């Protein structure tokens, strides 16, 4: 009887223990869901309890069951990820959507052949773009403004022809060359977005990015520029060879679209002051005179005011509102665009019409709203949000977004202690939303290319420019308009959830590898199921990675994946792979997965 009683008591104790364990785990799962909802986020008591209990070490608990709402991991268990090989060395400077051979199959009219023409699915390279032999990390800023390692951009004529070029808040530089104007403006705390076509032989945009200056491959051709209306405080053209007076002034009308009310357009070189310079330019006086006449006529139609002409430089200013142009409504030659979504520009043809101003209540008001000076502009309420023009974004939610990203960036700095040291100059945010990541890390040591995906629910790029930052529209199912190895750090927040079932994660990751410099870093933020799939793919891409808990605790399904691209160059195998532990030791870690 004693044995039977003891056995019964044992079963009772085991049953009670099992009930307690199950109860505790259910409690912490509910607690995690509560934190996930936002009401419990940052609850220090809950975090301490979680750390002390270590419930996740119980052998009968499966992490997948805690956060399996958005997908499953079956494909990860069964699939085999191929090991990506290096591309041939001839692809060292490969730009998929501006490939020279493909470009020559398109019409030359209106620079169509210089526009984006991306490869078909069966034409895509599924390999890793090699760095050239001898490639080294660029010099730190500001030394990189004046010195570029020759092995990184091995074009002798660039180093000779551009050697004499010494390298408002947001400015647009059309036909930028090596972006010397943009580099100069950085000294004045003015951030320029420079673009130029893909060169036939010499990579001038790549040279600009090696110098640490913002630039993309682009051209004024037949489609609209990938920027929102009223984005830039200034636009600039220096000997850019753009036929401003042709095609009914369509290129100047496109500049007018992206120029903010009260903004400036600067033209340097032909045909300005042609009377004094026609011989030096080896151009006919009649041709130059007619060219300038057309520019002046289009500027008048746009209601721009010419504020200066000196030497070879002329400056026009766009009026602050439509009320400042009383004769515009009565001008029969005026073709005003229909009031449609002016930010729907991706692969949309340019129109030979004038973009209308937003309405104002009085002649003194700036159309679209007046902006604060920089850096106050970074965190001031943008006019478009204050006026309720951005659906779903209120003043309160904007301020909460700033606070949230201040916490995220603080966590990033604990994970990667090099983030704000100047180690990373060229930074990209692949899904920038309101630009708060860039606003939080803003520093003279770095700049951020804020990308608003064309698939994003909200078109927020205008808000980013109102904050004094720069950015661009892009579809990550295609290659980005830049050369290989142009970014030191890439931030990918929710990118792979956004593009789920839209295109292959492998293709997006290969593109990230193409544009990331050797030993560059990537910060992924996404749901754990997504990041596990990403981690498996990049393990075959010569990247090292480590999964890190959300800064508010391990029970949240959103995680952080930090990765570093290994150094390797064309023509030989990469150096010995470092372990994930070595990676963490090198970049510094404040959290564990």
mmCIF file of N, CA, C and O in Angstrom, residues 473-530:
data_model
loop_
_atom_site.group_PDB
_atom_site.id
_atom_site.type_symbol
_atom_site.label_atom_id
_atom_site.label_comp_id
_atom_site.label_asym_id
_atom_site.label_seq_id
_atom_site.Cartn_x
_atom_site.Cartn_y
_atom_site.Cartn_z
ATOM 1 N N UNK A 473 12.270 56.494 -55.976
ATOM 2 C CA UNK A 473 11.339 55.386 -56.129
ATOM 3 C C UNK A 473 12.063 54.219 -56.793
ATOM 4 O O UNK A 473 12.903 54.416 -57.678
ATOM 5 N N UNK A 474 11.698 53.000 -56.391
ATOM 6 C CA UNK A 474 12.316 51.834 -57.032
ATOM 7 C C UNK A 474 11.473 50.593 -56.777
ATOM 8 O O UNK A 474 10.789 50.478 -55.746
ATOM 9 N N UNK A 475 11.538 49.660 -57.709
ATOM 10 C CA UNK A 475 10.899 48.349 -57.576
ATOM 11 C C UNK A 475 12.006 47.320 -57.382
ATOM 12 O O UNK A 475 12.830 47.105 -58.279
ATOM 13 N N UNK A 476 12.039 46.670 -56.215
ATOM 14 C CA UNK A 476 13.129 45.745 -55.898
ATOM 15 C C UNK A 476 13.028 44.418 -56.626
ATOM 16 O O UNK A 476 13.885 43.545 -56.417
ATOM 17 N N UNK A 477 12.037 44.253 -57.488
ATOM 18 C CA UNK A 477 12.042 43.096 -58.389
ATOM 19 C C UNK A 477 13.013 43.335 -59.547
ATOM 20 O O UNK A 477 13.243 42.443 -60.365
ATOM 21 N N UNK A 478 13.548 44.549 -59.625
ATOM 22 C CA UNK A 478 14.517 44.913 -60.664
ATOM 23 C C UNK A 478 15.802 45.405 -60.017
ATOM 24 O O UNK A 478 15.840 45.733 -58.824
ATOM 25 N N UNK A 479 16.849 45.495 -60.826
ATOM 26 C CA UNK A 479 18.135 45.991 -60.333
ATOM 27 C C UNK A 479 18.076 47.493 -60.108
ATOM 28 O O UNK A 479 17.363 48.219 -60.804
ATOM 29 N N UNK A 480 18.824 47.957 -59.132
ATOM 30 C CA UNK A 480 18.884 49.383 -58.803
ATOM 31 C C UNK A 480 19.792 50.103 -59.799
ATOM 32 O O UNK A 480 20.703 49.511 -60.372
ATOM 33 N N UNK A 481 19.537 51.388 -59.998
ATOM 34 C CA UNK A 481 20.292 52.174 -60.988
ATOM 35 C C UNK A 481 21.612 52.665 -60.409
ATOM 36 O O UNK A 481 21.820 53.854 -60.157
ATOM 37 N N UNK A 482 22.511 51.728 -60.208
ATOM 38 C CA UNK A 482 23.836 52.078 -59.713
ATOM 39 C C UNK A 482 24.828 51.015 -60.146
ATOM 40 O O UNK A 482 24.455 49.947 -60.635
ATOM 41 N N UNK A 483 26.105 51.316 -59.941
ATOM 42 C CA UNK A 483 27.182 50.379 -60.253
ATOM 43 C C UNK A 483 27.375 49.400 -59.092
ATOM 44 O O UNK A 483 26.871 49.624 -57.988
ATOM 45 N N UNK A 484 28.104 48.322 -59.325
ATOM 46 C CA UNK A 484 28.440 47.425 -58.213
ATOM 47 C C UNK A 484 29.287 48.136 -57.155
ATOM 48 O O UNK A 484 29.983 49.113 -57.450
ATOM 49 N N UNK A 485 29.172 47.641 -55.915
ATOM 50 C CA UNK A 485 30.035 48.080 -54.801
ATOM 51 C C UNK A 485 29.902 49.575 -54.514
ATOM 52 O O UNK A 485 30.897 50.276 -54.370
ATOM 53 N N UNK A 486 28.698 50.059 -54.398
ATOM 54 C CA UNK A 486 28.536 51.502 -54.168
ATOM 55 C C UNK A 486 27.985 51.859 -52.792
ATOM 56 O O UNK A 486 27.931 53.031 -52.444
ATOM 57 N N UNK A 487 27.597 50.868 -51.973
ATOM 58 C CA UNK A 487 27.069 51.170 -50.644
ATOM 59 C C UNK A 487 27.844 50.414 -49.564
ATOM 60 O O UNK A 487 28.207 49.253 -49.727
ATOM 61 N N UNK A 488 28.095 51.127 -48.456
ATOM 62 C CA UNK A 488 28.818 50.545 -47.323
ATOM 63 C C UNK A 488 27.887 49.786 -46.390
ATOM 64 O O UNK A 488 28.307 48.836 -45.728
ATOM 65 N N UNK A 489 26.643 50.245 -46.302
ATOM 66 C CA UNK A 489 25.691 49.629 -45.394
ATOM 67 C C UNK A 489 24.294 49.701 -46.004
ATOM 68 O O UNK A 489 23.914 50.734 -46.572
ATOM 69 N N UNK A 490 23.549 48.611 -45.905
ATOM 70 C CA UNK A 490 22.184 48.563 -46.420
ATOM 71 C C UNK A 490 21.244 48.202 -45.280
ATOM 72 O O UNK A 490 21.504 47.265 -44.517
ATOM 73 N N UNK A 491 20.155 48.942 -45.170
ATOM 74 C CA UNK A 491 19.123 48.680 -44.158
ATOM 75 C C UNK A 491 17.884 48.169 -44.877
ATOM 76 O O UNK A 491 17.370 48.815 -45.787
ATOM 77 N N UNK A 492 17.419 46.991 -44.493
ATOM 78 C CA UNK A 492 16.270 46.361 -45.159
ATOM 79 C C UNK A 492 15.198 46.061 -44.128
ATOM 80 O O UNK A 492 15.199 45.005 -43.500
ATOM 81 N N UNK A 493 14.287 47.001 -43.944
ATOM 82 C CA UNK A 493 13.211 46.865 -42.966
ATOM 83 C C UNK A 493 11.931 46.399 -43.657
ATOM 84 O O UNK A 493 11.329 47.139 -44.435
ATOM 85 N N UNK A 494 11.545 45.160 -43.397
ATOM 86 C CA UNK A 494 10.299 44.645 -43.946
ATOM 87 C C UNK A 494 10.285 44.446 -45.446
ATOM 88 O O UNK A 494 9.227 44.236 -46.041
ATOM 89 N N UNK A 495 11.442 44.491 -46.075
ATOM 90 C CA UNK A 495 11.516 44.398 -47.537
ATOM 91 C C UNK A 495 11.014 43.041 -48.029
ATOM 92 O O UNK A 495 10.245 42.957 -48.991
ATOM 93 N N UNK A 496 11.434 41.984 -47.360
ATOM 94 C CA UNK A 496 11.111 40.643 -47.876
ATOM 95 C C UNK A 496 9.671 40.234 -47.558
ATOM 96 O O UNK A 496 9.090 39.432 -48.286
ATOM 97 N N UNK A 497 9.093 40.806 -46.528
ATOM 98 C CA UNK A 497 7.655 40.616 -46.312
ATOM 99 C C UNK A 497 6.856 41.376 -47.362
ATOM 100 O O UNK A 497 5.843 40.882 -47.870
ATOM 101 N N UNK A 498 7.326 42.576 -47.705
ATOM 102 C CA UNK A 498 6.641 43.393 -48.707
ATOM 103 C C UNK A 498 6.629 42.719 -50.065
ATOM 104 O O UNK A 498 5.631 42.750 -50.793
ATOM 105 N N UNK A 499 7.739 42.063 -50.424
ATOM 106 C CA UNK A 499 7.866 41.463 -51.759
ATOM 107 C C UNK A 499 7.557 39.973 -51.784
ATOM 108 O O UNK A 499 7.811 39.315 -52.793
ATOM 109 N N UNK A 500 6.999 39.451 -50.700
ATOM 110 C CA UNK A 500 6.623 38.053 -50.677
ATOM 111 C C UNK A 500 5.593 37.772 -51.781
ATOM 112 O O UNK A 500 4.618 38.502 -51.939
ATOM 113 N N UNK A 501 5.867 36.748 -52.566
ATOM 114 C CA UNK A 501 5.005 36.348 -53.696
ATOM 115 C C UNK A 501 4.998 37.370 -54.843
ATOM 116 O O UNK A 501 4.189 37.260 -55.761
ATOM 117 N N UNK A 502 5.889 38.354 -54.788
ATOM 118 C CA UNK A 502 6.010 39.324 -55.887
ATOM 119 C C UNK A 502 7.201 38.992 -56.788
ATOM 120 O O UNK A 502 7.136 39.130 -57.999
ATOM 121 N N UNK A 503 8.308 38.614 -56.172
ATOM 122 C CA UNK A 503 9.494 38.170 -56.913
ATOM 123 C C UNK A 503 10.349 37.329 -55.977
ATOM 124 O O UNK A 503 10.068 37.221 -54.783
ATOM 125 N N UNK A 504 11.404 36.734 -56.509
ATOM 126 C CA UNK A 504 12.213 35.805 -55.736
ATOM 127 C C UNK A 504 13.118 36.539 -54.739
ATOM 128 O O UNK A 504 13.799 37.502 -55.095
ATOM 129 N N UNK A 505 13.120 36.057 -53.485
ATOM 130 C CA UNK A 505 14.016 36.627 -52.476
ATOM 131 C C UNK A 505 15.471 36.500 -52.919
ATOM 132 O O UNK A 505 16.294 37.379 -52.662
ATOM 133 N N UNK A 506 15.778 35.411 -53.615
ATOM 134 C CA UNK A 506 17.140 35.191 -54.115
ATOM 135 C C UNK A 506 17.591 36.327 -55.030
ATOM 136 O O UNK A 506 18.721 36.807 -54.946
ATOM 137 N N UNK A 507 16.692 36.787 -55.908
ATOM 138 C CA UNK A 507 17.049 37.860 -56.840
ATOM 139 C C UNK A 507 17.312 39.172 -56.101
ATOM 140 O O UNK A 507 18.238 39.928 -56.448
ATOM 141 N N UNK A 508 16.495 39.459 -55.091
ATOM 142 C CA UNK A 508 16.700 40.686 -54.316
ATOM 143 C C UNK A 508 18.024 40.620 -53.570
ATOM 144 O O UNK A 508 18.788 41.594 -53.535
ATOM 145 N N UNK A 509 18.344 39.479 -52.986
ATOM 146 C CA UNK A 509 19.586 39.336 -52.234
ATOM 147 C C UNK A 509 20.810 39.401 -53.141
ATOM 148 O O UNK A 509 21.843 39.971 -52.769
ATOM 149 N N UNK A 510 20.719 38.843 -54.329
ATOM 150 C CA UNK A 510 21.831 38.957 -55.278
ATOM 151 C C UNK A 510 22.052 40.402 -55.692
ATOM 152 O O UNK A 510 23.196 40.841 -55.897
ATOM 153 N N UNK A 511 20.975 41.161 -55.825
ATOM 154 C CA UNK A 511 21.119 42.583 -56.149
ATOM 155 C C UNK A 511 21.731 43.340 -54.980
ATOM 156 O O UNK A 511 22.573 44.230 -55.184
ATOM 157 N N UNK A 512 21.352 42.998 -53.771
ATOM 158 C CA UNK A 512 21.976 43.620 -52.598
ATOM 159 C C UNK A 512 23.468 43.313 -52.562
ATOM 160 O O UNK A 512 24.286 44.193 -52.251
ATOM 161 N N UNK A 513 23.820 42.079 -52.895
ATOM 162 C CA UNK A 513 25.232 41.708 -52.939
ATOM 163 C C UNK A 513 25.975 42.511 -54.004
ATOM 164 O O UNK A 513 27.118 42.930 -53.794
ATOM 165 N N UNK A 514 25.336 42.730 -55.143
ATOM 166 C CA UNK A 514 25.975 43.479 -56.236
ATOM 167 C C UNK A 514 26.318 44.904 -55.810
ATOM 168 O O UNK A 514 27.407 45.400 -56.100
ATOM 169 N N UNK A 515 25.408 45.575 -55.118
ATOM 170 C CA UNK A 515 25.613 46.993 -54.807
ATOM 171 C C UNK A 515 26.328 47.216 -53.473
ATOM 172 O O UNK A 515 26.691 48.355 -53.151
ATOM 173 N N UNK A 516 26.557 46.134 -52.707
ATOM 174 C CA UNK A 516 27.232 46.250 -51.414
ATOM 175 C C UNK A 516 28.735 46.076 -51.587
ATOM 176 O O UNK A 516 29.198 45.202 -52.316
ATOM 177 N N UNK A 517 29.491 46.907 -50.909
ATOM 178 C CA UNK A 517 30.941 46.821 -50.990
ATOM 179 C C UNK A 517 31.465 45.625 -50.197
ATOM 180 O O UNK A 517 30.844 45.208 -49.212
ATOM 181 N N UNK A 518 32.607 45.066 -50.603
ATOM 182 C CA UNK A 518 33.225 44.020 -49.791
ATOM 183 C C UNK A 518 33.420 44.502 -48.363
ATOM 184 O O UNK A 518 33.860 45.634 -48.137
ATOM 185 N N UNK A 519 33.075 43.666 -47.405
ATOM 186 C CA UNK A 519 33.096 43.966 -45.970
ATOM 187 C C UNK A 519 32.067 45.023 -45.576
ATOM 188 O O UNK A 519 32.129 45.575 -44.485
ATOM 189 N N UNK A 520 31.097 45.268 -46.466
ATOM 190 C CA UNK A 520 29.969 46.107 -46.108
ATOM 191 C C UNK A 520 28.990 45.324 -45.248
ATOM 192 O O UNK A 520 29.020 44.089 -45.194
ATOM 193 N N UNK A 521 28.095 46.033 -44.580
ATOM 194 C CA UNK A 521 27.167 45.407 -43.638
ATOM 195 C C UNK A 521 25.725 45.582 -44.094
ATOM 196 O O UNK A 521 25.389 46.520 -44.827
ATOM 197 N N UNK A 522 24.877 44.668 -43.647
ATOM 198 C CA UNK A 522 23.439 44.735 -43.909
ATOM 199 C C UNK A 522 22.704 44.521 -42.592
ATOM 200 O O UNK A 522 23.073 43.655 -41.801
ATOM 201 N N UNK A 523 21.669 45.320 -42.367
ATOM 202 C CA UNK A 523 20.788 45.135 -41.224
ATOM 203 C C UNK A 523 19.401 44.806 -41.762
ATOM 204 O O UNK A 523 18.765 45.646 -42.403
ATOM 205 N N UNK A 524 18.950 43.577 -41.530
ATOM 206 C CA UNK A 524 17.605 43.168 -41.902
ATOM 207 C C UNK A 524 16.706 43.289 -40.666
ATOM 208 O O UNK A 524 17.120 42.920 -39.565
ATOM 209 N N UNK A 525 15.487 43.759 -40.862
ATOM 210 C CA UNK A 525 14.482 43.743 -39.787
ATOM 211 C C UNK A 525 13.198 43.189 -40.392
ATOM 212 O O UNK A 525 12.654 43.771 -41.343
ATOM 213 N N UNK A 526 12.717 42.060 -39.848
ATOM 214 C CA UNK A 526 11.541 41.425 -40.443
ATOM 215 C C UNK A 526 11.034 40.357 -39.482
ATOM 216 O O UNK A 526 11.628 40.130 -38.421
ATOM 217 N N UNK A 527 9.954 39.676 -39.862
ATOM 218 C CA UNK A 527 9.459 38.559 -39.067
ATOM 219 C C UNK A 527 10.465 37.417 -39.102
ATOM 220 O O UNK A 527 11.182 37.225 -40.090
ATOM 221 N N UNK A 528 10.495 36.634 -38.031
ATOM 222 C CA UNK A 528 11.517 35.608 -37.883
ATOM 223 C C UNK A 528 11.448 34.570 -38.997
ATOM 224 O O UNK A 528 12.481 34.085 -39.470
ATOM 225 N N UNK A 529 10.234 34.197 -39.444
ATOM 226 C CA UNK A 529 10.127 33.206 -40.511
ATOM 227 C C UNK A 529 10.823 33.697 -41.780
ATOM 228 O O UNK A 529 11.505 32.947 -42.470
ATOM 229 N N UNK A 530 10.640 34.964 -42.064
ATOM 230 C CA UNK A 530 11.250 35.563 -43.249
ATOM 231 C C UNK A 530 12.766 35.598 -43.108
ATOM 232 O O UNK A 530 13.510 35.251 -44.037
#
